XYZ file of C-alpha atoms in Angstrom:
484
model
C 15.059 10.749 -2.324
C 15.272 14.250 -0.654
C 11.697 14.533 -0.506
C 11.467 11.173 1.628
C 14.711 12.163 3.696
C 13.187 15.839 4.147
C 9.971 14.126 5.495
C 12.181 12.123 7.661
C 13.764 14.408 9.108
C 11.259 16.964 9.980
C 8.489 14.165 10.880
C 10.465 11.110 12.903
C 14.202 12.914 13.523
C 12.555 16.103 15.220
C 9.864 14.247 17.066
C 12.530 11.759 18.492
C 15.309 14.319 18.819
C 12.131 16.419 20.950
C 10.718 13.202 22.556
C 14.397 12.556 24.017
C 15.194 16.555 24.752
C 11.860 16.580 26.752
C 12.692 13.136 28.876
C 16.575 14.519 29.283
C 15.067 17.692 31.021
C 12.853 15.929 33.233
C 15.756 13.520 34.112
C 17.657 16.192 34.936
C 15.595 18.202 37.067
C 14.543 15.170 38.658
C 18.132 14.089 39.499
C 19.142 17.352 40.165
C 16.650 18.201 42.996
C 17.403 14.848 44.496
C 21.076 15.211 45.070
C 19.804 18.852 46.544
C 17.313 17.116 48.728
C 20.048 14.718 49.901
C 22.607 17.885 50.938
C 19.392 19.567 52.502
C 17.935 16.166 54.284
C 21.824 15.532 55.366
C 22.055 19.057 57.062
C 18.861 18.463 58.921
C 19.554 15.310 60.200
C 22.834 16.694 61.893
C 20.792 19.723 63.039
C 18.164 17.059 64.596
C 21.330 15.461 66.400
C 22.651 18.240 67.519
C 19.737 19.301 69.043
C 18.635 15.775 70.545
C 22.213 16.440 72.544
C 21.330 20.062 73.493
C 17.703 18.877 75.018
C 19.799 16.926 77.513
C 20.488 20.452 79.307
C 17.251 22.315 79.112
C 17.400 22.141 82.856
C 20.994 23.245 83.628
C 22.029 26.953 84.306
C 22.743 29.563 81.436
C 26.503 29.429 82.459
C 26.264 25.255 81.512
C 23.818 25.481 78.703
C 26.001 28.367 76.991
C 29.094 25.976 77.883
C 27.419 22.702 76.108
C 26.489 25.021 72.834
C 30.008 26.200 73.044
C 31.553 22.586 73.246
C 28.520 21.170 70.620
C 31.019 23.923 68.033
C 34.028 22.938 69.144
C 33.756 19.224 69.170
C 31.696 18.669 65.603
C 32.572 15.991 64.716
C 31.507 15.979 61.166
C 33.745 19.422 60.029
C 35.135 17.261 56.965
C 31.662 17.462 55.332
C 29.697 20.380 57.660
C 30.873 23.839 59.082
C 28.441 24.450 62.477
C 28.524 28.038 63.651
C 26.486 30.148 66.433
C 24.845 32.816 65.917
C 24.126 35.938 68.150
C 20.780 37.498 68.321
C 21.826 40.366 66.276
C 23.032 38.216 63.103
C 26.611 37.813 63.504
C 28.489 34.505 64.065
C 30.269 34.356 66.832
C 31.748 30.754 66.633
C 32.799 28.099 63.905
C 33.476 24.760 64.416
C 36.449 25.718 61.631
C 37.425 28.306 63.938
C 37.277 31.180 61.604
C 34.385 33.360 61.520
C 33.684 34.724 57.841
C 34.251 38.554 57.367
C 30.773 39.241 56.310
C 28.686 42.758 57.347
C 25.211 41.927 56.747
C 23.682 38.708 58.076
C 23.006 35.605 55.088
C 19.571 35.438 53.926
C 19.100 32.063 55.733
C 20.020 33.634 59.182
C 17.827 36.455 58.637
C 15.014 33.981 57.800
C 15.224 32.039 60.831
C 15.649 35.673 63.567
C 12.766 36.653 61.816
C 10.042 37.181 64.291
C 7.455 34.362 64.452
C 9.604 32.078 61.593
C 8.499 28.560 62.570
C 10.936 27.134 60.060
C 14.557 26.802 59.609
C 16.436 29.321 56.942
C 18.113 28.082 54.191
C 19.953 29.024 51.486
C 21.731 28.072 48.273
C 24.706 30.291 46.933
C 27.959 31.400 46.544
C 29.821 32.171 50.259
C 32.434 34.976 50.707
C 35.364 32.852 49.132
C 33.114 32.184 46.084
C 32.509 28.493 46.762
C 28.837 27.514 46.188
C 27.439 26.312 49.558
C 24.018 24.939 51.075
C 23.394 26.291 54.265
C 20.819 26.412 56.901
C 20.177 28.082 60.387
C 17.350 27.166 63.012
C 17.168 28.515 66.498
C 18.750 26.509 69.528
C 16.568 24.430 71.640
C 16.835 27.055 74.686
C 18.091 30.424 75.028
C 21.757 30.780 76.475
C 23.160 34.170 76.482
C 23.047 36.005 73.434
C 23.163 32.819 71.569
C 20.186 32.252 69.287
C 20.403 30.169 67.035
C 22.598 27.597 65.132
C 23.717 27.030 61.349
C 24.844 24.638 59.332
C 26.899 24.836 55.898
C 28.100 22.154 53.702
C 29.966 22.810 50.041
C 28.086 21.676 46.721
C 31.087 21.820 44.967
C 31.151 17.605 45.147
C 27.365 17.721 44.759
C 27.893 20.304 41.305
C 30.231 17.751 39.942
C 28.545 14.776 40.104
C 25.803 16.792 39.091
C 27.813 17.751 35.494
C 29.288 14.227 35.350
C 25.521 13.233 35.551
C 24.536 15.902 32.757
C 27.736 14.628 30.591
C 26.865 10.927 30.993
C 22.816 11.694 30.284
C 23.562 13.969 27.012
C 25.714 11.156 26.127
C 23.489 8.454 26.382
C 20.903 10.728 24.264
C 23.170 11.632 21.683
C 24.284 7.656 21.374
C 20.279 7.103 20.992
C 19.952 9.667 18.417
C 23.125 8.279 16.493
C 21.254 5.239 16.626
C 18.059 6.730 15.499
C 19.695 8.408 12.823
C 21.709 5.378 11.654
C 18.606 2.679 11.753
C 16.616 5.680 9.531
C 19.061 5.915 7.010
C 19.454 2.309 6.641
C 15.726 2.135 6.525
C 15.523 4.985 4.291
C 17.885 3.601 1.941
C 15.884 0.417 1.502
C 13.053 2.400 0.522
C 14.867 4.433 -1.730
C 16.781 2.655 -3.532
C 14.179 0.012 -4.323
C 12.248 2.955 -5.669
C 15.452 4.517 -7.748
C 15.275 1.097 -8.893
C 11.220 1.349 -9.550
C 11.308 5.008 -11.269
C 14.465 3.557 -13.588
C 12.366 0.075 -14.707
C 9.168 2.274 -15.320
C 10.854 4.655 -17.277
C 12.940 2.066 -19.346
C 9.000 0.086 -19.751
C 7.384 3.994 -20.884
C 10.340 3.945 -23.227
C 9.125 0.373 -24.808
C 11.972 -1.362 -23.228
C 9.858 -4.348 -21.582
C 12.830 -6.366 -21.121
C 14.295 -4.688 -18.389
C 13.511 -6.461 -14.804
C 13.983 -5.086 -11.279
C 16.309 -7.465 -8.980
C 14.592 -6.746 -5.741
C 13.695 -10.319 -4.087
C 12.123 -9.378 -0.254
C 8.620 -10.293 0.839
C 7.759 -6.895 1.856
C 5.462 -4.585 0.262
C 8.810 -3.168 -2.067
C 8.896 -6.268 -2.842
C 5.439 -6.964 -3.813
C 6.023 -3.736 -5.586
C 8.878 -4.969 -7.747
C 7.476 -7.909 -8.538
C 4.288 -6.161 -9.968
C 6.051 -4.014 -12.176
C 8.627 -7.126 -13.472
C 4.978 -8.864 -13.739
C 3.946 -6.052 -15.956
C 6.508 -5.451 -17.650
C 6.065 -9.342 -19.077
C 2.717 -8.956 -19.406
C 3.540 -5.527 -21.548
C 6.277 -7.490 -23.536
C 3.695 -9.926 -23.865
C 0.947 -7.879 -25.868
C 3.587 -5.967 -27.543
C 4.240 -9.055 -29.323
C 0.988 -10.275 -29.759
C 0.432 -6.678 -31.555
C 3.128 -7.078 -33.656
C 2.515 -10.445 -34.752
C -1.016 -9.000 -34.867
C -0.486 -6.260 -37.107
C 1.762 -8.668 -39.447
C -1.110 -10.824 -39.725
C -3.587 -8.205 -40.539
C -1.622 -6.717 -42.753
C -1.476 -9.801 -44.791
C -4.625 -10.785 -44.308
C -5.823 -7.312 -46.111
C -3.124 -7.281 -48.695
C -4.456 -11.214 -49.590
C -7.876 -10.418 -50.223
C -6.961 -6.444 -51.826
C -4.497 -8.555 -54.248
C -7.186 -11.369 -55.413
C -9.292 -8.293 -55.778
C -6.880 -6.226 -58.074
C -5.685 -9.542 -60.059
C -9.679 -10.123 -60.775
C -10.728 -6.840 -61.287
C -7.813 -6.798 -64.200
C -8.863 -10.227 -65.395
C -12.572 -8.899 -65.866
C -11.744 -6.107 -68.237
C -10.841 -9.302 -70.872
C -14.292 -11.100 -71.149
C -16.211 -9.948 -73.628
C -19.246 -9.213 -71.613
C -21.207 -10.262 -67.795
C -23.016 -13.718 -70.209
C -19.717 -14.764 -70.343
C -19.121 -17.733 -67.192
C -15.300 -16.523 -66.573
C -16.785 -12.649 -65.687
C -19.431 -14.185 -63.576
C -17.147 -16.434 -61.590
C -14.585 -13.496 -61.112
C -17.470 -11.443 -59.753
C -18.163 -13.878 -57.320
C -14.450 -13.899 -56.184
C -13.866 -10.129 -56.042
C -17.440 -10.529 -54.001
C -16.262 -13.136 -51.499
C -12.737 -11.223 -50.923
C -14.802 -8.098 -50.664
C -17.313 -9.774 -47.549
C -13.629 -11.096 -46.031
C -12.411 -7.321 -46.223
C -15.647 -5.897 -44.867
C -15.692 -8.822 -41.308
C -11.972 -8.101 -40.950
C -12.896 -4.419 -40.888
C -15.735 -4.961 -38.599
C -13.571 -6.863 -36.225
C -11.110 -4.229 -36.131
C -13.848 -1.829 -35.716
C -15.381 -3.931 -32.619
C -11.809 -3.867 -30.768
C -11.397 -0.196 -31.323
C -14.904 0.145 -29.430
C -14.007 -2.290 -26.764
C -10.905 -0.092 -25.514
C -13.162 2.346 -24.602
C -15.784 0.359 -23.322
C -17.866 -2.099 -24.557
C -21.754 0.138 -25.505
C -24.285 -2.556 -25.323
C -28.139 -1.620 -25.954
C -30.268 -4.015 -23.885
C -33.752 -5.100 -25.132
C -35.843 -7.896 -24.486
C -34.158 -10.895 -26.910
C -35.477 -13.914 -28.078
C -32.646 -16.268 -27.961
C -34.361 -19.072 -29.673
C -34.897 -16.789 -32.694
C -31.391 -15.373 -32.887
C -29.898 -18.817 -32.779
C -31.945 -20.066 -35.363
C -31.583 -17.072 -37.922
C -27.922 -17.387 -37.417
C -27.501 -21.036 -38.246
C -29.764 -20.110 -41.613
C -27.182 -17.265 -42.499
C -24.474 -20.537 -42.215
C -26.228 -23.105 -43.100
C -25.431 -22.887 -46.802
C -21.551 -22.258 -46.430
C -21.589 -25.204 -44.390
C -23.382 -27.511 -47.032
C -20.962 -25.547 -49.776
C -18.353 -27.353 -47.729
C -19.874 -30.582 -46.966
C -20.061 -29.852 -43.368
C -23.032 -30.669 -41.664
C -24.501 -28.694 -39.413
C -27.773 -29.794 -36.933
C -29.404 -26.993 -35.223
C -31.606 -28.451 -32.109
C -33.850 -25.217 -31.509
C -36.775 -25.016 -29.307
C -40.169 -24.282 -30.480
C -40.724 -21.962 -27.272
C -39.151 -18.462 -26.698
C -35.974 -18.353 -24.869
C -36.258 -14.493 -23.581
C -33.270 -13.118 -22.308
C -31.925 -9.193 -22.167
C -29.536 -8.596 -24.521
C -28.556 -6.926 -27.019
C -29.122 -8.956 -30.435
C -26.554 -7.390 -33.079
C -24.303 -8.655 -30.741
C -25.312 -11.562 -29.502
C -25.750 -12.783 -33.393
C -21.951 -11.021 -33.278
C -20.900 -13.723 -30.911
C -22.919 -16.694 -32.529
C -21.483 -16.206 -35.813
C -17.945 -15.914 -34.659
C -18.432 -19.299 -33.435
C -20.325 -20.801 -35.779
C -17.774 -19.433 -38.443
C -14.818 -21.122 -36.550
C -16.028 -24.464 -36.383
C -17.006 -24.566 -39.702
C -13.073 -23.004 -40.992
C -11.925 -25.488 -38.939
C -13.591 -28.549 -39.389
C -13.265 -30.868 -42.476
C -15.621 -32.291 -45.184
C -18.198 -34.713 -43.580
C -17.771 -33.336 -40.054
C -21.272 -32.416 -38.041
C -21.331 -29.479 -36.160
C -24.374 -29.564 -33.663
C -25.861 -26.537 -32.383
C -28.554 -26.343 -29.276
C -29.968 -24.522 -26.809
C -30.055 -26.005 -23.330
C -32.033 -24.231 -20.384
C -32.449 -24.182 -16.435
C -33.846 -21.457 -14.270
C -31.181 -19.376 -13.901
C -29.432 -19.490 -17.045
C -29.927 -19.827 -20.598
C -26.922 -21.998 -22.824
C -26.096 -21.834 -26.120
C -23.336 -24.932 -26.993
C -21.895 -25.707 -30.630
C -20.233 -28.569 -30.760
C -17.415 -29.625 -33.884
C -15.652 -32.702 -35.011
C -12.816 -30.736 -36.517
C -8.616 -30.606 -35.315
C -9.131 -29.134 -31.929
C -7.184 -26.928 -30.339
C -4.154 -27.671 -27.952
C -3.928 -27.624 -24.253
C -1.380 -24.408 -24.641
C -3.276 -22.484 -27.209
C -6.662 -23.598 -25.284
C -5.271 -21.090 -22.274
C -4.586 -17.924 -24.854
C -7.389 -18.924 -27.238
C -9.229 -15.586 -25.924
C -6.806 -13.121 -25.772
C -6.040 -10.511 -28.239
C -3.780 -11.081 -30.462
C -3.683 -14.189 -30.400
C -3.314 -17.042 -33.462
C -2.129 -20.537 -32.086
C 0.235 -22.875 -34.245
C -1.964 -24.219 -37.297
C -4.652 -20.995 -36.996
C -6.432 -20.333 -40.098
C -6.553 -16.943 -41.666
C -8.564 -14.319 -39.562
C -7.326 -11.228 -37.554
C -6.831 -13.169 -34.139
C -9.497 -11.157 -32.248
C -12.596 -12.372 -32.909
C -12.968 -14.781 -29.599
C -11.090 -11.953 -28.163
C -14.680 -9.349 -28.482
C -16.640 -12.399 -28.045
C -15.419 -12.928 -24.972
C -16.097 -9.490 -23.843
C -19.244 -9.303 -24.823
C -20.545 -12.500 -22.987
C -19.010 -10.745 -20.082
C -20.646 -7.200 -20.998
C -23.865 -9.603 -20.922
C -22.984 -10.919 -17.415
C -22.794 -14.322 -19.714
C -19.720 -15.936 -20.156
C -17.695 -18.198 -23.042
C -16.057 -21.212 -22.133
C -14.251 -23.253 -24.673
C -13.484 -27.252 -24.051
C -11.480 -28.710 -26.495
C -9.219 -31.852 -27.296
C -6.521 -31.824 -29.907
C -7.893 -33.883 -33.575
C -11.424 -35.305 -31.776
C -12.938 -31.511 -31.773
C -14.539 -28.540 -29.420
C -17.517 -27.778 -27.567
C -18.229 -23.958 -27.262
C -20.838 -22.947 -24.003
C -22.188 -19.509 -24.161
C -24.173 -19.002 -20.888
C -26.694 -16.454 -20.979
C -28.429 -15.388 -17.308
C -31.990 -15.613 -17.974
C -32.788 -12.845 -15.398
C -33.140 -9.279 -16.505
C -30.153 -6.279 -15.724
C -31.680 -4.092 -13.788
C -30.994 -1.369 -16.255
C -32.314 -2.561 -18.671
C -35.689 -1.765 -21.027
C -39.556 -3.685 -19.684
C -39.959 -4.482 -23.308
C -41.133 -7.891 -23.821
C -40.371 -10.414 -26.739
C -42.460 -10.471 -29.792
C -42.815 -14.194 -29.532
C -45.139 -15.739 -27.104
C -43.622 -17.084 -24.377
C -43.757 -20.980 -22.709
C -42.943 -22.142 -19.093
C -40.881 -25.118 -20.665
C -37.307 -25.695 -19.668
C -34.567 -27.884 -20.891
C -31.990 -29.491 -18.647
């Protein structure tokens, strides 16, 4: 939480704190120089008055020009907001329209702007006067020469203009600080729903690392938190999910080994009282402590397949002949099947069905299947096996007449773990690596199946070669026929 509110701060709080410091400045000076412009435009609009009454006399005598300049002071009529003085050609002011004359020695730096020689331009001036008032002021020369009368001034107080000025800068810092308020308020409030959703998030995840897979996170927005916390209550099923499935995994396993390990301790004691291997009870006890022994080794194998699959399913890719694998591994059943009196028809073709593979495991795959419809089919059910071709793909389809499977365990059948109501004995992961290694083929198992009429197993194999894989070409020889 302090890292995000840290990142906050110094990322979106500083750059909007800076971003509304650097507009409050510009406001500022922009509003400031304006209400100076308006004191300065204001004293040269009475100046330009003043002298639009002067120019009415250019022609008189000195005596009546010096008399109108005189009466132009005396008669101001804007001394409320203005002071108008003369000013001699030496600097000093001889006349106010106030009618006191400041006690000043040297000359203001706007009157010695405009006596300069050549100045073209009107002084001016912004400062403190002698009573320490701040002032504008500004002097130009009179339209004619009267006397020793020069030139004119002008001087209004800023002491109005300062204040609105600092109402101005009160109201502005204001108005930014309510924006920042603002801006800090909405970011907390936004912070905190990205916090807090992630408290939330670090507490569920550590409560799931813990193997707590129960716990949920009640967050219910459609925003990407929310997305979030559903993933990781989505995952936390899922975990609770295979957690069980181990469990009831490693239950089953464990009596699936101790089954076979105890018929194979009870026979091995029963063997030490024949007389001798002539004698029919040793031989049949043999062939028990065999069978349970084969059942040990597959279970083992199984287990030894998933262990591999975690890591990554190794495949070694050869040119296959998937005529010739199908057929070998429907002779390696055959004579369990007929044991059982199950019937099994194998519809092979005569021609080469080349494919890249890799055969211990595609005969991996075809005997898991093969070995599930025959444990679950009963005596004088047909199992039909065949291979059906087009030109892309290659299909391998057994077909049963035994219970089916359900239309809940039909969506599970394939995961790990998994044994639906009425499975047989078996470790629950056989379709599990079959699966994967169809899809390590670029293949794929599909399972159809209606409960008490049977299933129909498709393994599609793509008859095109990997890229990766070896140019070595199938032993048998090979025959553009095709079955649809």
């Amino acid at each position: 939480m302090n890292s995000i509110t840290k990142r906050w701060m110094r990322g979106s709080l500083l750059f909007t704190l800076a971003i509304l410091l650097i507009a409050e400045g510009v406001f500022l000076y922009y509003m400031i120089s304006g209400y100076y412009n308006y004191a300065n435009a204001a004293i040269r609009d009475q100046f330009n008055t003043i002298r639009s009454q002067l120019t009415l006399f250019s022609s008189s005598s000195s005596e009546e020009k010096n008399l109108r300049l005189i009466r132009a002071v005396e008669q101001f009529e804007e001394k409320t907001r203005f002071e108008l003085m003369l000013i001699d050609s030496s600097g000093q002011i001889v006349l106010t329209s106030s009618g006191v004359l400041p006690a000043v020695e040297e000359p203001a730096e706007d009157i010695q702007d405009a006596l300069r020689a050549g100045a073209t331009e009107p002084g001016r001036y912004v400062g403190k006067n002698e009573n320490g008032e701040k002032v504008m002021a500004m002097t130009e020369l009179t339209p004619y020469s009267s006397g020793n009368i020069v030139a004119m001034r002008l001087v209004t107080s800023l002491t109005q203009v300062d204040g609105s000025i600092v109402n101005l800068v009160v109201a502005s810092l204001l108005f930014v600080g309510l924006i920042l308020l603002a801006s800090v308020i909405s970011g907390v409030y936004f912070i905190r729903s990205i916090v807090i959703p992630l408290q939330k998030v670090e507490t569920t995840a550590s409560s799931i690392a813990e193997g707590d897979f129960d716990t949920r996170i009640d967050y219910k927005t459609n925003d990407e938190i929310g997305s979030l916390c559903s993933t990781i209550n989505n995952m936390a099923e899922e975990l609770g999910h295979t957690e069980r499935m181990k469990n009831e995994f490693i239950t089953s396993v464990s009596h699936e080994l101790r089954t076979p390990l105890t018929s194979i301790k009870g026979w091995t004691e029963t063997v030490g009282r024949f007389k001798g291997p002539d004698d029919p009870g040793f031989r049949r006890s043999m062939e028990i402590i065999s069978g349970e022994t084969d059942r040990l080794y597959n279970m083992v194998e199984e287990l030894l397949d998933f262990s591999k699959m975690q890591n990554g399913l190794e495949l070694k890719m050869e040119w296959t002949d998937l005529a010739a694998e199908v057929e070998e591994t429907s002779l390696l059943t055959a004579q369990r099947a007929e044991n059982l009196g199950i019937i099994l028809e194998a519809e092979i073709p005569e021609w080469p069905v080349p494919i890249m593979a890799d055969p211990h495991r595609v005969r991996q795959v075809l005997l898991n299947i093969l070995d599930n419809a025959i444990k679950y089919s009963k005596y004088d059910d047909t199992i039909k096996l065949e291979i059906l071709q087009n030109d892309d793909y290659a299909y391998v389809v057994v077909t049963d007449e035994g219970r089916g499977i359900s239309e809940e365990d039909l969506k599970n059948v394939k995961l790990k773990f998994y044994k639906g109501e009425g499975a047989m004995r078996g470790s629950g992961i056989g379709l599990a690596v079959a699966d994967e290694i169809m899809r390590g083929h670029d293949g794929e198992l599909s399972i159809e199946s209606t409960l008490g009429e049977g299933t129909k197993v498709t393994l599609r194999f793509p008859l095109h070669p990997r890229k990766d894989g070896p140019a070595k070409q199938p032993k048998r020889e090979e025959k553009n026929t095709h079955l649809e």
